[in-house]
Short mmCIF file of C-alpha atoms in Angstrom, two decimals:
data_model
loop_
_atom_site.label_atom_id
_atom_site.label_comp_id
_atom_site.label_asym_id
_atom_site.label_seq_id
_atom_site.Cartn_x
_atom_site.Cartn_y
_atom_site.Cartn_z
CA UNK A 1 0.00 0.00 0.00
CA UNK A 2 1.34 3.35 -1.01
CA UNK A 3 1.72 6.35 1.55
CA UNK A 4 -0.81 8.17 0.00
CA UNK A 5 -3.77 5.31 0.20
CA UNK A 6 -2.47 4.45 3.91
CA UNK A 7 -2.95 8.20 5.21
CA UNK A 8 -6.50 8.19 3.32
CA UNK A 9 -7.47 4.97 4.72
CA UNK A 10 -6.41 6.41 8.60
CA UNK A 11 -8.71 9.63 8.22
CA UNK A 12 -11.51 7.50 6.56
CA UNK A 13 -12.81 7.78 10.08
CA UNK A 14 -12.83 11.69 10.68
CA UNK A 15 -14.09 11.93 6.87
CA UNK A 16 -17.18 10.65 7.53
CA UNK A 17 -17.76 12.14 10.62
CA UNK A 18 -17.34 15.15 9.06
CA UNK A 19 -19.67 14.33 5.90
CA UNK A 20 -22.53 12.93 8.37
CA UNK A 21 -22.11 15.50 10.84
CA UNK A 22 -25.12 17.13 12.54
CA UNK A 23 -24.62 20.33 11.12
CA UNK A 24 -25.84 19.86 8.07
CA UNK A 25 -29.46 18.63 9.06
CA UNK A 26 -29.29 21.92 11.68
CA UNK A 27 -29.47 24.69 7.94
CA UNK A 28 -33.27 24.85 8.08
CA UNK A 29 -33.57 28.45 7.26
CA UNK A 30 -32.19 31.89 6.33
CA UNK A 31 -31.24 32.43 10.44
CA UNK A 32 -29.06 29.20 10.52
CA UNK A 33 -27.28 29.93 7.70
CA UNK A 34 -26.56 33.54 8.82
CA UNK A 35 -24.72 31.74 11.90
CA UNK A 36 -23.24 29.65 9.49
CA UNK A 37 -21.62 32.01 7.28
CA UNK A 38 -20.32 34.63 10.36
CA UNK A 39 -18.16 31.76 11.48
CA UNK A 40 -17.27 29.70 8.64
CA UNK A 41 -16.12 32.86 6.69
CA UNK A 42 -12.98 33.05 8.68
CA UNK A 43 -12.08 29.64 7.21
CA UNK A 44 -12.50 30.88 3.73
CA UNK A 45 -10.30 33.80 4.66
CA UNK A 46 -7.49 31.59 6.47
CA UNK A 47 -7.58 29.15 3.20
CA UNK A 48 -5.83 31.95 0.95
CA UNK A 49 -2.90 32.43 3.39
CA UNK A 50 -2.11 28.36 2.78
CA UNK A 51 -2.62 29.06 -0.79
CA UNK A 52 -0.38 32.12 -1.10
CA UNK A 53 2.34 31.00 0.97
CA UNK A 54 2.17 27.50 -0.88
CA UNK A 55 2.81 29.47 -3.94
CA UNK A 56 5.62 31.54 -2.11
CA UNK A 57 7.45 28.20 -1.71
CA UNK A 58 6.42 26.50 -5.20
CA UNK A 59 7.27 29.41 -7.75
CA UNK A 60 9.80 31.94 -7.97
CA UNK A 61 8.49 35.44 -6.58
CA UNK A 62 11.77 36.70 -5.90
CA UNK A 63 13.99 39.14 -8.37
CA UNK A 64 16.19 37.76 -10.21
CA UNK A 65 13.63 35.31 -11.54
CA UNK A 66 14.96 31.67 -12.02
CA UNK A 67 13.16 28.80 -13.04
CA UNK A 68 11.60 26.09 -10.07
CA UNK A 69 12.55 22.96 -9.65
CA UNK A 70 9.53 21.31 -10.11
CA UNK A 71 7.19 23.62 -13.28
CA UNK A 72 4.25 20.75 -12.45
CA UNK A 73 4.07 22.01 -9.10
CA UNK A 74 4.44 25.56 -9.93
CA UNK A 75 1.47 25.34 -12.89
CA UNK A 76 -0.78 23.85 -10.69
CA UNK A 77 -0.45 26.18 -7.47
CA UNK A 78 -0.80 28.77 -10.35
CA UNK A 79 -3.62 27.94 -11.62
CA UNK A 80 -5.50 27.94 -8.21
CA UNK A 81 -4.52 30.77 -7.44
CA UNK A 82 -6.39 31.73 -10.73
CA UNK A 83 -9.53 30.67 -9.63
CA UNK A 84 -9.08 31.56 -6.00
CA UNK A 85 -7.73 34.86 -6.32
CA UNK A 86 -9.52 36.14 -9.61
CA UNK A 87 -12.43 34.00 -10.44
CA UNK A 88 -15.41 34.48 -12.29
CA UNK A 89 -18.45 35.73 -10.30
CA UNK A 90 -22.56 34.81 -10.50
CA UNK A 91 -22.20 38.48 -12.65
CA UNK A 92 -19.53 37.63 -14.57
CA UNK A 93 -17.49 40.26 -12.68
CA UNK A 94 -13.67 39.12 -11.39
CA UNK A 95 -13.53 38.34 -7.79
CA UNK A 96 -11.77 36.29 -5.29
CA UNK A 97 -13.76 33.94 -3.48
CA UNK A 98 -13.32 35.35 -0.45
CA UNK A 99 -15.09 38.38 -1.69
CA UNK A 100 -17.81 36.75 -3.59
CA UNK A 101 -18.45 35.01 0.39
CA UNK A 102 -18.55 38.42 2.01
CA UNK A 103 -21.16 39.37 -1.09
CA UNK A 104 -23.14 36.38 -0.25
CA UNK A 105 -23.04 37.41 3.53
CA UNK A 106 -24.56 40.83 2.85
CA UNK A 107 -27.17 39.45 0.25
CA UNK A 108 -28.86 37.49 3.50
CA UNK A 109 -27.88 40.35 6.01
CA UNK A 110 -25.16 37.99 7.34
CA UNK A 111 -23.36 40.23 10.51
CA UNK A 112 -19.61 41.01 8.86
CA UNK A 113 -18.67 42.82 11.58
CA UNK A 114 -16.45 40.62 13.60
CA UNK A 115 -14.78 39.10 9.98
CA UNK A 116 -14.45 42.94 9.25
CA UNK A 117 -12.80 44.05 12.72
CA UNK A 118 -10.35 41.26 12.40
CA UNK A 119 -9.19 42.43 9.36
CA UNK A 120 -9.01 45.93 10.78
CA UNK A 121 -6.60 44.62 13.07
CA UNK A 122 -4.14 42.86 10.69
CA UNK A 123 -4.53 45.86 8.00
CA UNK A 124 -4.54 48.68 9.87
CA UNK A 125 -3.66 47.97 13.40
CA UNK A 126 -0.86 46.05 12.11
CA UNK A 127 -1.48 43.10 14.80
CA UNK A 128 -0.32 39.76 14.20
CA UNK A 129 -3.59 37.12 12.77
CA UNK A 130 -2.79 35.74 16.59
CA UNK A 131 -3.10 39.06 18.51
CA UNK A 132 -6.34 39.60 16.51
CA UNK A 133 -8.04 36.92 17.43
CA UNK A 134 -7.78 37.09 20.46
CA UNK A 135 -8.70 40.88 20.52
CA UNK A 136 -12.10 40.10 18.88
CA UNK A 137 -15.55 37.96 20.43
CA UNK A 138 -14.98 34.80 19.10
CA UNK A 139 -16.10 31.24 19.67
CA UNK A 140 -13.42 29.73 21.01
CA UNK A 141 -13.12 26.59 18.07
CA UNK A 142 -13.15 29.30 15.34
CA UNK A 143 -10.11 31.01 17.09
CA UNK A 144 -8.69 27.62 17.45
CA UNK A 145 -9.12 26.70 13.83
CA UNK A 146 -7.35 29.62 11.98
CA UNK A 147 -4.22 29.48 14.98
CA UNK A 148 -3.71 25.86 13.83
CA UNK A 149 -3.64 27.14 10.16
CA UNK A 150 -1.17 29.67 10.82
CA UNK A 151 0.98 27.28 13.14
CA UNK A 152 1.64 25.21 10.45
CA UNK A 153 2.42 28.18 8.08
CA UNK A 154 4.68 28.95 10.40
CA UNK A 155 6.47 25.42 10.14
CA UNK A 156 7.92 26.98 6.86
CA UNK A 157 7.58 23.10 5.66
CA UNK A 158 6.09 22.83 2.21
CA UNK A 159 4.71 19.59 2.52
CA UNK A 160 2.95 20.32 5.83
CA UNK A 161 1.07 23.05 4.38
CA UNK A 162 0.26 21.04 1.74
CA UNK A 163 -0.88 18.15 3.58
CA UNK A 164 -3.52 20.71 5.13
CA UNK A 165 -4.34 22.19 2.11
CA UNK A 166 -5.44 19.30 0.56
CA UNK A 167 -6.64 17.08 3.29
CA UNK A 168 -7.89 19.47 5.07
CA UNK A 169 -9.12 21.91 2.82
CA UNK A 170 -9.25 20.95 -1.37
CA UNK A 171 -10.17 16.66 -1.10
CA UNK A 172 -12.55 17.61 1.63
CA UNK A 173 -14.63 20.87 1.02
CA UNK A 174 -16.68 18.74 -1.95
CA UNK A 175 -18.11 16.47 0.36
CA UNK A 176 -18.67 19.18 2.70
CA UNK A 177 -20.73 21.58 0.61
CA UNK A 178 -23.03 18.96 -1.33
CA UNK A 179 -24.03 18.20 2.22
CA UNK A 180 -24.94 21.74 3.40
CA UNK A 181 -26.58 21.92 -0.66
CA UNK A 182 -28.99 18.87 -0.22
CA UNK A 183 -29.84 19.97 3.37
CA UNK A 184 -30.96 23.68 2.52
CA UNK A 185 -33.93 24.43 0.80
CA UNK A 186 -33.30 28.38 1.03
CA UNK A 187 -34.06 30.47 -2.64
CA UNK A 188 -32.74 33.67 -1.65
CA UNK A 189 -29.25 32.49 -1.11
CA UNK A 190 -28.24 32.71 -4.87
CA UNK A 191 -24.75 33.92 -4.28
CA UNK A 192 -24.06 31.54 -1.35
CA UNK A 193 -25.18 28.78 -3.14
CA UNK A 194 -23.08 29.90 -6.44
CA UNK A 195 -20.62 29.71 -4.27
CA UNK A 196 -20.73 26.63 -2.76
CA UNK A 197 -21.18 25.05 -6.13
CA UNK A 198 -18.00 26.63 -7.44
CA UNK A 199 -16.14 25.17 -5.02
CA UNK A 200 -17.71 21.54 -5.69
CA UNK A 201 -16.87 22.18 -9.29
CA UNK A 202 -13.36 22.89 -8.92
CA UNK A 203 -12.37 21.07 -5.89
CA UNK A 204 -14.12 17.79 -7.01
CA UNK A 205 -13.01 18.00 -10.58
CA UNK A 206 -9.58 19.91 -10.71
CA UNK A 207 -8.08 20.73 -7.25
CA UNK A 208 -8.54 17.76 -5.22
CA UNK A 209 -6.89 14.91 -7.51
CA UNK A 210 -3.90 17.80 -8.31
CA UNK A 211 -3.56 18.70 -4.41
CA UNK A 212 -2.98 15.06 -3.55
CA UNK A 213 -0.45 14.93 -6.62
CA UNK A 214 1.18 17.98 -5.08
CA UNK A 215 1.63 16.16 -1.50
CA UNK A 216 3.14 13.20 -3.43
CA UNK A 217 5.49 15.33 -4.87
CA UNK A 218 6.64 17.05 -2.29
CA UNK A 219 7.05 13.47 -0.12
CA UNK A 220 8.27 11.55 -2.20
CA UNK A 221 9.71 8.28 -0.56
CA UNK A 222 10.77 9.76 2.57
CA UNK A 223 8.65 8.26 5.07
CA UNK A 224 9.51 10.97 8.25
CA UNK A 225 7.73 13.73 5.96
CA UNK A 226 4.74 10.90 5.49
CA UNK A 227 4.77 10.42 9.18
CA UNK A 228 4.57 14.26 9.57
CA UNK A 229 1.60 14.09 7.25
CA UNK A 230 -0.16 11.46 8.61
CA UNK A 231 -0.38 13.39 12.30
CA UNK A 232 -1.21 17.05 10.62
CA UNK A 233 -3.76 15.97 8.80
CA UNK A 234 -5.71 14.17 11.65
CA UNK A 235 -5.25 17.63 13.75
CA UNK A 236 -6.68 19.36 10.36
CA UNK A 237 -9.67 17.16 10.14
CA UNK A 238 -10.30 17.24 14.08
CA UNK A 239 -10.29 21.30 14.20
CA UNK A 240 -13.28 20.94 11.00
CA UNK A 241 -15.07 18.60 13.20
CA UNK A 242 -14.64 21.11 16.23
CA UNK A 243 -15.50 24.06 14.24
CA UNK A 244 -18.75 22.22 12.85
CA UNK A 245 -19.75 21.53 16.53
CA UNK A 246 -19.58 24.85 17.54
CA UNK A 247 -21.21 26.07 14.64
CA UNK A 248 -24.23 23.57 15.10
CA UNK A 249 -23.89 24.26 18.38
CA UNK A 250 -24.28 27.65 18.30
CA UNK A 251 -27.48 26.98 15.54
CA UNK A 252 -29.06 24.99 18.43
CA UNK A 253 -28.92 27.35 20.96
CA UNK A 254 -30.37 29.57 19.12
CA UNK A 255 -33.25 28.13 17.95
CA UNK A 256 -33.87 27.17 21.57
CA UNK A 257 -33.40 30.46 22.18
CA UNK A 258 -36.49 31.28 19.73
CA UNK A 259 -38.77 28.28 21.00
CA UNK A 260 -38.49 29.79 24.63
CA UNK A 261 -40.01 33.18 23.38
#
């Protein structure tokens, strides 16, 4: 058995914990998916800082320009980036997705406000993504979630942040959103749900099976990067399942909240 199909077959497990989870089920209407969307944005915001220092270490960004060592690896972070960074949006306007999110937010009167004031911090405060998390109101499991993203950015090991990238992030998001999809009957979500199925699209079709190319590539044979691997990715997939329960959790309460009055 290769590396690659023994690390798939040891998160099988947190996989389909993650594409059963309660959460889904919880998306009845336009409230839960405002919840939804205030915490899960800072996800989609942490997932271009893998990206963009992934294609830091994978291409040449530095003057004098020089060719990489490995152009298959360089195209395909490249062409990510593409979509990520400059896609295509529902009105055929150029937009990262991270934007297009933030559009979809404000379309159902989603709160931006605590995604906004953590930005504030980083841009114009000039605080550190740690000091601004903690300096916003937070749910504890979101905070959690982007620190663990930018501890392993801060490894400085390629295939590290690539192991979360694509386990954590590109072969998993699919899954994810067909499940929120099939579970939410809401109409007035059309930018949310373009969204969503822009990221099945390219995840499912292009991303994914390139992202798990990229981790072979940047393994190889050695089998202390694999091990490395193995235990980063489980941590990956068990902050997703943490940030799902507090999400759902948070959904619950709520509606409890409602029932009372």
């Amino acid at each position: 058995m290769g590396y690659l199909s023994d690390i798939e077959n040891q998160i099988t497990g947190l996989r389909e914990q993650l594409k059963s989870h309660e959460l889904y089920k919880s998306l009845e209407n336009l409230e839960d998916i405002k919840i939804f969307t205030e915490n899960h944005v800072f996800a989609v915001w942490d997932f271009m800082s893998l990206l963009k220092v992934l294609q830091m270490h994978l291409t040449t960004v530095e003057q004098p320009w020089f060719p990489c060592e490995n152009p298959k690896l360089t195209r395909f972070i490249n062409e990510i980036v593409l979509d990520e960074e400059s896609d295509i949006n529902i009105n055929g306007e150029v937009q990262s997705h991270f934007e297009m999110y933030l559009d979809a937010m404000q379309q159902i009167n989603a709160n931006c406000k605590k995604i906004n004031e953590f930005r504030n911090y980083i841009e114009k405060e000039n605080k550190s993504v740690f000091e601004s998390l903690q300096a916003i109101e937070l749910n504890k499991d979101v905070k959690d979630f982007v620190q663990f993203t930018f501890k392993i950015i801060q490894t400085q090991k390629p295939h590290l942040i690539a192991a979360v990238f694509t386990f954590g992030r590109e072969d998993l998001i699919p899954d994810m959103f067909i499940n929120i999809l099939e579970n939410t009957t809401i109409t007035s979500t059309d930018k949310l749900v373009y969204y969503l199925k822009r990221h099945i699209e390219l995840d499912g079709d292009e991303h994914g099976p390139l992202s798990l190319q990229m981790v072979q590539e940047l393994c190889g044979n050695d089998g202390k990067k694999w091990e490395e691997v193995s235990s980063v990715v489980k941590i990956a997939l068990q902050k997703r399942i943490n940030l799902w329960n507090a999400i759902n959790t948070k959904i619950q309460n709520e509606k409890a909240i409602l029932t009372l009055n």
